[in-house]
Amino acid sequence: MGDDGSAKEDTVKTAMSEKRKHKVIIVGAGMAGLSSANHLAKNGCTDFLILEGRNRVGGRIVSIDMGPQKIELGANWIHGVLGNPMFELAMQHGLVSIINIPKPHKVVAATEDGKQVPFQILQEIYEAYVCFLRRCEEYFLCQYLPPPDIHSVGEHINLEVDLYLNNVECQKEKHLRRLIFECLLKRETCITGCHSMDEIDLLELGSYTELQGGNIVLPSGYSSILKPLCDNLPKDNIILSCPVKRIHWKRKAIHRMGPAGTNARDTIPEEDEDDGNESDDSDRTVTEVPVAGGQQADESSIASVLKSSTANVLVECENGTVYEADHVICTLPLGVLKEQSETLFAPALPQYKVESIDSLLFGTVDKIFLEYDRPFLNATISEIMLLWEQEPSPEDGGDPEQRLKDSWYKKIYSFSKVSDTLLLGWISGREAEYMETLSHEIVAERCTDILRQFLKDPFVPKPKRCVCTSWKKQPFSRGSYTAIAVGASQDDIDNIAQPLYSSPHQSKPSVMFAGEHTHANFYSTVHGAYLSGRTAAQILLTPDSPQEIVMESDSSDLSSWIQGIALD
């Protein structure tokens, strides 16, 4: 085996927790995982272990320093105040100043030839657009049916736009207004997390619940909210840089009679649950999935360990370490489940779960930060909207790959000021994925060209630094956040959230799922992830006989009480 072998063994040893058997293993130290762990610890259960693939906690929450301020590479805002546990946590730990003075917000919109649109036109179109979007949400709430052949939010809004613009006589005026609508639809893809609003199911748009109170920025960076959560956790309970390879769970086979009285099995051959008093003459293993070579712990040995173990689940890590647990809370993002759901679980996930994982959308939204030595934008302007001329549609032929290469940057719908010397551009979908393949220098050059063109100013400086995110490329996220695709529904979110039991009479599930993709109303948000993690922990804490459970302070304060009151 040589030196390499012993080195490998050393890394396995360092990644090993002192103890191999735990009551609960939490896969992933993003908001859902930290929330689960926090809730367990607060209720006196510290026999848990968090396994995190990255070398840091926080998942899709990551703030870095850029110049004098913090910038958010991932989650940007606390969405809403009333009944939002993230806002309450931030308040409790002094992370938000309650005096949130809105900055003067002046948005300008410019066309490719550098002409600025009169503000009243911008306002008129924005108000119409918001009205169209609200109408889309009503289908979910009111249960009435859209026009035939209209299945997506994009189709519905474009129908409304056409009707609206029919009243505009002048072709030039009509064209300009259409460009503003197009820009707002691009913005919506970044908010929703998709490539095009044509992908988003019309009947499900209203399933997302918006909390009142606007978007709150944490001055100390969103990552600052991770500290109070981690402070409650024993230091040794989190293992970083330890990606999970496979989750082996016990599943009792269901016997049923097959055709002509043969004994058909409902599941992959696997062991019967051992009641402890029957002699075990079965040679069935937990799973018979073919295994790639070079694996340290082979399937059959894991199967026999699980068979003889009192644990319900064995978690096998990439480094070869195997942990045993009574329960696993899996908080891997939907993007990772999409990529690995076939191989990640043994036995495989039930078909209904796999179908729901496939049918939901996990889009890519990336940010481009441009840092300058000196301010160059007019001090009163807070954002410049880019009204690109419309692209020829894919139906017009041409090579889509080539079109992506030539015009990916036209998906950037605006640049907004984070500070006088820092601009932020957003990009989504296939264009964002393409941008992730480019160097930051190329992106910075392209953005400089765009600003010079739209501002009609050849002297716009080059940025001294450009930082782009790459959420699709990241192996532990594989995208940004969840959206409900055409044909999918809230039921798919509920399906993914369904726990797995090792046997029908088991009182607590073996494998549970948490994360923003498992919250039917708050998908795509940090508070959705937080609440889903807390719920998973709560299920494990709830005793079979009722007794008191310590909930967090947010259940006794005013805001959760107000939550019960309908707000306009």
XYZ file of C-alpha atoms in Angstrom:
568
model
C 0.000 0.000 0.000
C 2.996 2.309 0.523
C 3.002 5.782 2.051
C -0.156 6.748 0.248
C -2.126 4.086 2.111
C -1.030 5.212 5.545
C -1.651 8.838 4.608
C -5.147 7.840 3.593
C -5.659 6.083 6.892
C -4.506 9.187 8.741
C -7.055 11.373 6.980
C -9.751 8.862 7.821
C -8.668 8.973 11.461
C -8.655 12.758 11.633
C -12.135 12.951 10.182
C -13.452 10.378 12.584
C -15.419 11.523 15.528
C -14.313 9.931 18.799
C -17.588 8.103 18.815
C -19.099 6.163 15.928
C -22.647 5.662 17.150
C -24.973 8.645 17.626
C -28.622 9.145 18.272
C -28.913 11.632 15.404
C -26.688 12.405 12.424
C -27.406 15.618 10.562
C -26.115 15.723 6.999
C -25.236 19.324 6.080
C -24.430 22.367 8.234
C -26.496 24.909 6.328
C -29.363 26.739 8.017
C -31.604 23.644 8.170
C -28.873 21.488 9.732
C -27.824 24.136 12.261
C -31.458 24.776 13.164
C -32.048 21.031 13.784
C -28.917 20.770 15.914
C -29.794 23.905 17.842
C -33.280 22.663 18.648
C -31.932 19.273 19.773
C -29.291 20.928 21.992
C -31.812 23.336 23.544
C -33.916 20.360 24.533
C -31.067 18.489 26.148
C -30.146 16.135 23.300
C -26.439 16.532 22.516
C -25.869 13.043 21.140
C -25.793 14.262 17.544
C -23.181 14.791 14.869
C -23.277 17.200 11.923
C -21.388 16.081 8.815
C -20.627 18.970 6.438
C -18.992 18.652 3.015
C -17.624 22.197 2.907
C -14.848 23.516 5.122
C -17.278 26.006 6.708
C -20.800 26.075 8.108
C -23.653 28.082 6.597
C -24.300 26.373 3.268
C -25.751 28.958 0.896
C -25.218 31.722 3.462
C -21.778 33.222 2.924
C -20.630 36.799 3.492
C -17.165 38.041 2.539
C -15.365 41.361 2.963
C -15.081 43.517 -0.120
C -13.532 46.878 0.581
C -15.005 48.306 3.775
C -18.253 46.328 3.672
C -19.582 42.794 3.767
C -21.029 41.372 0.581
C -23.389 38.432 0.345
C -22.416 35.709 -2.102
C -25.502 33.698 -1.168
C -28.639 34.604 0.800
C -29.078 38.360 0.549
C -31.990 39.429 2.725
C -34.150 38.407 5.612
C -37.450 38.226 3.721
C -40.100 39.829 5.882
C -40.347 40.688 9.562
C -43.594 39.436 11.033
C -43.342 35.810 12.105
C -39.883 35.435 10.558
C -37.625 33.439 12.914
C -34.515 34.830 11.169
C -35.583 38.389 11.948
C -36.338 37.430 15.531
C -32.938 35.752 15.917
C -31.227 38.814 14.420
C -33.106 41.153 16.774
C -32.385 38.981 19.793
C -28.643 39.157 19.083
C -28.502 42.821 18.100
C -27.731 42.131 14.440
C -30.329 44.516 12.972
C -30.822 48.132 13.810
C -34.528 48.664 14.235
C -34.196 52.160 12.787
C -34.107 51.014 9.198
C -33.967 54.314 7.318
C -34.697 53.575 3.682
C -31.969 54.925 1.437
C -33.142 57.322 -1.265
C -33.851 54.904 -4.082
C -33.656 56.289 -7.575
C -33.871 53.785 -10.367
C -33.111 54.814 -13.924
C -33.760 52.705 -16.990
C -31.696 53.110 -20.141
C -31.868 51.618 -23.630
C -28.907 50.175 -25.508
C -28.279 53.505 -27.230
C -27.927 55.184 -23.821
C -31.290 56.980 -23.763
C -32.926 57.230 -20.361
C -36.602 56.403 -20.052
C -38.818 59.076 -18.470
C -39.498 58.037 -14.892
C -43.289 58.190 -15.152
C -43.227 55.580 -17.946
C -41.048 53.323 -15.786
C -43.438 53.756 -12.879
C -46.509 53.123 -15.009
C -45.105 49.866 -16.431
C -43.844 48.685 -13.050
C -47.279 49.196 -11.488
C -48.958 47.342 -14.351
C -46.419 44.527 -14.044
C -46.986 44.109 -10.289
C -50.696 43.963 -10.988
C -50.178 41.177 -13.600
C -48.014 39.223 -11.168
C -50.602 39.514 -8.378
C -53.220 38.181 -10.781
C -51.046 35.136 -11.410
C -50.875 34.486 -7.663
C -54.658 34.560 -7.399
C -55.061 31.290 -9.293
C -53.561 29.393 -6.374
C -55.596 31.304 -3.802
C -58.935 31.408 -5.621
C -58.867 28.044 -7.382
C -60.284 29.401 -10.638
C -58.900 28.363 -13.997
C -56.623 30.284 -16.360
C -57.278 30.649 -20.086
C -56.773 27.336 -21.933
C -53.191 26.654 -23.067
C -51.734 29.038 -20.478
C -49.762 26.957 -17.988
C -46.870 29.163 -16.884
C -46.427 32.533 -15.203
C -44.448 33.783 -18.233
C -47.201 32.890 -20.700
C -49.828 34.558 -18.527
C -47.862 37.773 -18.021
C -47.014 37.980 -21.729
C -50.709 37.620 -22.542
C -51.492 40.505 -20.166
C -48.634 42.571 -21.639
C -49.988 42.091 -25.176
C -53.474 43.175 -24.102
C -52.032 46.164 -22.254
C -49.851 47.298 -25.158
C -52.693 46.959 -27.668
C -53.917 50.292 -26.332
C -50.658 52.074 -27.164
C -50.876 53.618 -30.643
C -47.287 54.742 -31.258
C -45.007 51.828 -32.262
C -41.968 53.429 -30.661
C -43.766 53.957 -27.342
C -45.102 50.413 -27.499
C -41.624 48.975 -28.138
C -40.079 50.889 -25.251
C -42.756 49.694 -22.837
C -42.297 46.117 -24.003
C -38.568 46.354 -23.230
C -39.359 47.432 -19.669
C -41.711 44.457 -19.221
C -38.965 42.138 -20.581
C -36.477 43.595 -18.092
C -38.894 43.063 -15.192
C -39.425 39.444 -16.284
C -35.647 38.871 -16.241
C -35.575 40.338 -12.750
C -38.349 37.929 -11.767
C -36.245 34.929 -12.882
C -33.612 35.981 -10.325
C -36.215 36.352 -7.592
C -37.850 33.016 -8.440
C -34.704 31.084 -9.307
C -35.316 29.919 -12.880
C -34.134 30.429 -16.463
C -37.405 31.853 -17.759
C -40.783 32.563 -16.171
C -42.210 30.186 -18.801
C -40.870 27.391 -16.571
C -42.882 28.403 -13.492
C -46.263 26.789 -12.855
C -49.032 29.383 -12.977
C -51.377 27.623 -10.572
C -48.651 27.277 -7.925
C -47.149 30.788 -7.890
C -49.376 31.793 -4.979
C -48.219 28.802 -2.886
C -45.193 30.843 -1.777
C -46.132 32.853 1.315
C -44.635 36.301 1.569
C -44.054 37.604 5.089
C -44.864 41.253 5.703
C -42.183 43.843 6.392
C -39.950 44.013 3.321
C -36.393 42.790 2.830
C -33.928 43.361 5.667
C -30.161 43.465 5.186
C -27.880 42.454 8.060
C -25.205 45.190 8.346
C -22.715 42.705 9.812
C -23.385 40.230 6.987
C -25.905 37.376 6.816
C -23.176 35.007 8.081
C -23.269 36.812 11.434
C -26.530 34.988 12.195
C -24.660 31.663 12.128
C -22.685 32.490 15.267
C -25.576 32.490 17.764
C -26.717 29.159 16.289
C -23.259 27.578 16.524
C -22.597 28.950 20.013
C -25.197 26.552 21.422
C -23.569 23.487 19.860
C -20.759 21.455 21.409
C -17.613 22.131 19.350
C -16.901 18.475 18.586
C -20.373 17.873 17.182
C -19.579 19.377 13.769
C -17.191 17.678 11.351
C -16.244 19.872 8.390
C -14.815 18.786 5.012
C -16.561 15.442 5.400
C -18.856 14.829 2.407
C -21.348 11.993 2.778
C -21.215 9.302 0.125
C -24.151 7.088 1.012
C -26.906 6.771 3.583
C -27.723 3.107 4.330
C -31.050 2.674 6.087
C -32.815 -0.419 7.354
C -36.072 -1.169 5.653
C -38.314 -4.039 6.561
C -39.382 -5.898 3.457
C -43.090 -6.142 2.839
C -44.208 -9.659 2.013
C -47.194 -9.935 -0.260
C -48.487 -12.724 -2.434
C -47.431 -12.441 -6.044
C -49.096 -13.970 -9.108
C -50.243 -17.573 -8.747
C -49.462 -17.619 -5.032
C -45.746 -16.955 -5.446
C -44.208 -14.899 -2.723
C -43.488 -11.520 -4.334
C -41.472 -8.914 -2.515
C -42.386 -5.276 -2.657
C -38.852 -4.108 -2.263
C -35.273 -4.766 -3.246
C -34.148 -7.930 -1.431
C -33.009 -6.850 1.986
C -32.923 -8.142 5.493
C -35.971 -8.600 7.643
C -35.869 -6.511 10.726
C -34.405 -8.606 13.476
C -36.750 -8.763 16.438
C -33.860 -9.938 18.550
C -35.361 -13.334 19.312
C -35.472 -15.021 15.956
C -32.517 -16.930 14.591
C -31.127 -15.211 11.560
C -30.793 -17.598 8.683
C -31.202 -14.965 6.039
C -28.380 -14.170 3.661
C -30.127 -11.153 2.180
C -28.135 -7.955 2.301
C -29.377 -4.439 2.846
C -28.885 -3.532 -0.751
C -27.648 -5.094 -3.913
C -26.820 -1.969 -5.845
C -23.738 -2.488 -8.051
C -20.808 -0.605 -6.558
C -18.083 1.375 -8.258
C -14.586 0.033 -7.616
C -12.085 1.475 -5.194
C -14.540 1.861 -2.384
C -13.103 1.511 1.112
C -16.126 0.046 2.799
C -17.819 -2.318 0.375
C -21.573 -2.745 0.289
C -21.704 -6.240 1.701
C -19.597 -5.390 4.739
C -21.739 -2.304 5.407
C -24.835 -4.415 4.942
C -23.659 -6.921 7.510
C -22.675 -4.158 9.942
C -26.126 -2.596 9.602
C -27.750 -5.999 9.964
C -26.067 -6.749 13.274
C -26.236 -3.140 14.504
C -28.933 -1.729 16.751
C -28.747 1.423 14.584
C -31.357 2.182 11.922
C -28.954 4.011 9.646
C -25.294 3.866 8.640
C -23.780 6.986 7.105
C -20.811 6.306 4.862
C -18.500 9.272 4.216
C -16.307 9.906 1.168
C -13.206 9.354 3.339
C -14.315 5.828 4.245
C -15.511 6.555 7.791
C -18.837 4.941 8.656
C -21.100 6.316 11.397
C -24.107 4.599 12.933
C -27.236 6.473 13.950
C -30.758 5.901 15.161
C -31.952 8.784 12.989
C -30.560 10.845 10.122
C -31.731 14.338 9.177
C -30.712 14.863 5.555
C -30.501 18.579 4.684
C -28.706 18.231 1.332
C -29.970 20.847 -1.155
C -32.403 19.866 -3.893
C -29.636 20.376 -6.494
C -27.515 17.710 -4.790
C -30.509 15.363 -4.433
C -31.237 15.797 -8.159
C -27.677 14.850 -8.981
C -27.231 12.007 -6.488
C -30.649 10.684 -5.460
C -30.043 7.445 -7.419
C -26.821 6.584 -5.569
C -27.077 8.434 -2.264
C -29.513 6.106 -0.509
C -29.390 2.361 -0.051
C -31.960 0.958 -0.496
C -32.944 3.537 -3.123
C -35.479 6.238 -2.332
C -39.122 5.357 -3.012
C -40.172 6.166 -6.577
C -42.639 8.914 -5.565
C -39.773 10.821 -3.927
C -37.470 10.474 -6.923
C -40.225 11.741 -9.239
C -40.847 14.776 -7.030
C -37.115 15.541 -6.832
C -37.016 15.433 -10.645
C -40.113 17.541 -11.203
C -39.240 20.538 -9.014
C -36.921 23.210 -10.361
C -33.580 24.103 -8.805
C -32.409 27.101 -10.798
C -29.159 29.019 -10.876
C -28.949 32.646 -9.784
C -25.521 34.261 -9.684
C -24.206 37.648 -8.610
C -21.506 39.820 -10.155
C -19.828 42.301 -7.808
C -17.758 45.134 -9.301
C -15.531 47.140 -6.965
C -14.109 50.529 -8.025
C -11.455 52.870 -6.694
C -13.738 55.881 -6.987
C -17.454 56.515 -7.515
C -18.495 57.268 -11.103
C -22.294 56.906 -11.051
C -24.364 59.979 -10.284
C -24.746 60.051 -6.487
C -28.562 60.117 -6.649
C -28.854 56.983 -8.805
C -29.236 53.704 -6.910
C -29.830 51.335 -9.822
C -29.594 51.310 -13.580
C -31.981 49.005 -15.420
C -30.694 47.654 -18.711
C -33.324 47.605 -21.463
C -31.749 45.204 -23.931
C -33.239 44.890 -27.384
C -35.121 41.634 -27.650
C -33.162 38.553 -28.612
C -34.365 36.470 -31.545
C -36.357 33.633 -30.013
C -34.939 30.066 -30.071
C -37.572 29.180 -32.689
C -35.798 31.491 -35.124
C -33.115 28.848 -35.591
C -29.404 29.348 -35.058
C -27.189 27.452 -32.674
C -28.375 27.947 -29.068
C -24.853 27.258 -27.742
C -23.411 29.944 -29.999
C -26.157 32.372 -29.005
C -25.349 31.771 -25.338
C -21.646 32.504 -25.989
C -22.436 35.664 -27.942
C -25.079 37.192 -25.738
C -25.081 35.616 -22.244
C -24.597 39.051 -20.683
C -27.959 40.298 -21.972
C -29.555 38.376 -19.114
C -28.059 40.912 -16.641
C -31.111 43.121 -16.093
C -29.553 45.861 -13.938
C -26.603 47.076 -11.909
C -27.435 48.351 -8.459
C -25.275 50.239 -6.001
C -24.244 48.395 -2.871
C -22.129 51.434 -2.009
C -20.675 54.362 -3.989
C -17.817 52.184 -5.201
C -19.515 48.790 -5.386
C -22.009 47.610 -8.004
C -24.009 44.404 -8.094
C -25.422 42.693 -11.163
C -27.685 39.612 -11.102
C -27.923 36.871 -13.727
C -29.980 33.672 -13.871
C -30.543 30.427 -15.705
C -28.453 29.084 -18.571
C -26.683 32.418 -18.978
C -25.596 32.279 -15.330
C -24.317 28.736 -15.834
C -22.363 29.895 -18.880
C -20.919 32.857 -16.966
C -19.605 30.412 -14.346
C -17.288 28.981 -17.028
C -15.702 32.386 -17.737
C -12.838 34.077 -15.889
C -13.660 37.019 -13.634
C -11.517 39.222 -15.949
C -13.709 38.439 -18.953
C -16.861 39.130 -16.941
C -15.410 42.425 -15.637
C -14.521 43.549 -19.192
C -17.953 42.687 -20.501
C -19.663 44.562 -17.627
C -17.464 47.620 -18.291
C -18.553 47.602 -21.952
C -22.198 47.356 -20.865
C -21.921 50.283 -18.428
C -20.120 52.451 -21.001
C -22.797 51.684 -23.577
C -25.880 52.223 -21.408
C -24.492 55.246 -19.563
C -23.211 56.678 -22.873
C -19.886 57.298 -21.152
C -16.663 55.900 -22.669
C -14.748 56.811 -19.490
C -16.503 54.420 -17.092
C -13.480 52.898 -15.312
C -12.643 49.226 -15.188
C -13.360 47.699 -11.774
C -10.347 47.034 -9.562
C -11.931 43.770 -8.509
C -14.702 41.552 -9.809
C -16.229 38.694 -7.822
C -18.737 36.312 -9.418
C -20.605 33.521 -7.688
C -20.827 29.999 -9.129
C -23.699 28.238 -7.370
C -24.297 25.717 -10.157
C -20.648 24.615 -10.200
C -20.482 24.212 -6.402
C -20.631 20.460 -5.688
C -22.507 20.959 -2.403
C -25.285 23.139 -3.826
C -25.572 22.533 -7.594
C -27.775 25.584 -8.008
C -29.395 28.318 -5.961
C -32.916 27.602 -4.728
C -36.158 25.798 -5.350
C -39.024 26.855 -7.597
C -42.185 25.021 -8.683
C -41.875 24.095 -12.350
C -44.813 23.745 -14.734
C -46.553 20.478 -13.869
C -45.110 20.302 -10.354
C -46.881 21.396 -7.179
C -46.653 21.849 -3.420
C -47.340 18.112 -3.193
C -43.854 17.489 -4.595
C -42.334 19.518 -1.767
C -44.398 17.506 0.728
C -43.275 14.257 -0.943
C -39.610 15.144 -0.530
C -40.209 16.124 3.095
C -41.848 12.749 3.902
C -39.669 10.817 6.369
C -38.556 7.210 5.759
C -39.396 4.517 8.308
C -37.502 1.268 8.726
C -40.686 -0.598 9.557
C -44.395 0.184 9.720
C -44.507 0.007 13.535
C -41.505 2.243 14.133
C -42.510 5.278 16.213
C -39.763 7.647 14.996
C -38.543 7.802 11.399
C -35.062 6.593 10.397
C -34.408 9.252 7.752
C -35.873 12.735 7.732
C -35.499 15.552 5.222
C -35.088 19.265 5.858
C -34.009 22.331 3.873
C -35.743 25.132 1.979
C -36.928 22.592 -0.633
C -38.993 20.807 2.041
C -41.087 23.792 3.198
C -44.317 24.034 1.201
C -44.836 27.788 1.746
C -41.374 29.214 2.403
C -39.343 27.288 -0.196
C -36.318 29.226 -1.515
C -35.786 31.089 1.781
C -33.493 30.858 4.795
C -36.473 30.981 7.156
C -38.020 28.050 5.265
C -34.814 26.067 5.803
C -34.670 27.080 9.479
C -38.264 26.065 10.198
C -37.945 22.748 8.334
C -34.840 21.874 10.380
C -36.569 22.733 13.623
C -39.608 20.636 12.686
C -37.427 17.590 11.945
C -35.698 17.900 15.319
C -39.054 18.383 17.031
C -40.394 15.112 15.616
C -37.430 13.271 17.139
C -37.818 15.090 20.471
C -41.531 14.568 20.907
C -41.933 11.743 23.395
C -44.431 9.004 22.692
C -46.324 10.201 25.774
C -47.110 13.928 25.905
C -44.937 16.180 28.055
C -43.565 19.694 27.929
C -41.118 20.685 25.217
C -38.977 23.814 25.344
C -39.664 25.865 22.236
C -37.595 28.897 21.362
C -38.470 32.327 22.624
C -40.032 33.202 19.285
C -43.182 31.302 20.200
C -43.995 33.502 23.149
C -43.292 36.915 21.733
C -45.604 39.363 20.056
C -44.726 38.679 16.448
C -45.773 35.048 16.400
C -48.986 36.087 18.068
C -49.492 38.734 15.393
C -48.811 36.063 12.788
C -52.244 34.725 13.545
C -53.793 38.013 12.491
C -54.378 38.369 8.769
C -52.407 41.256 7.325
C -53.395 43.100 4.187
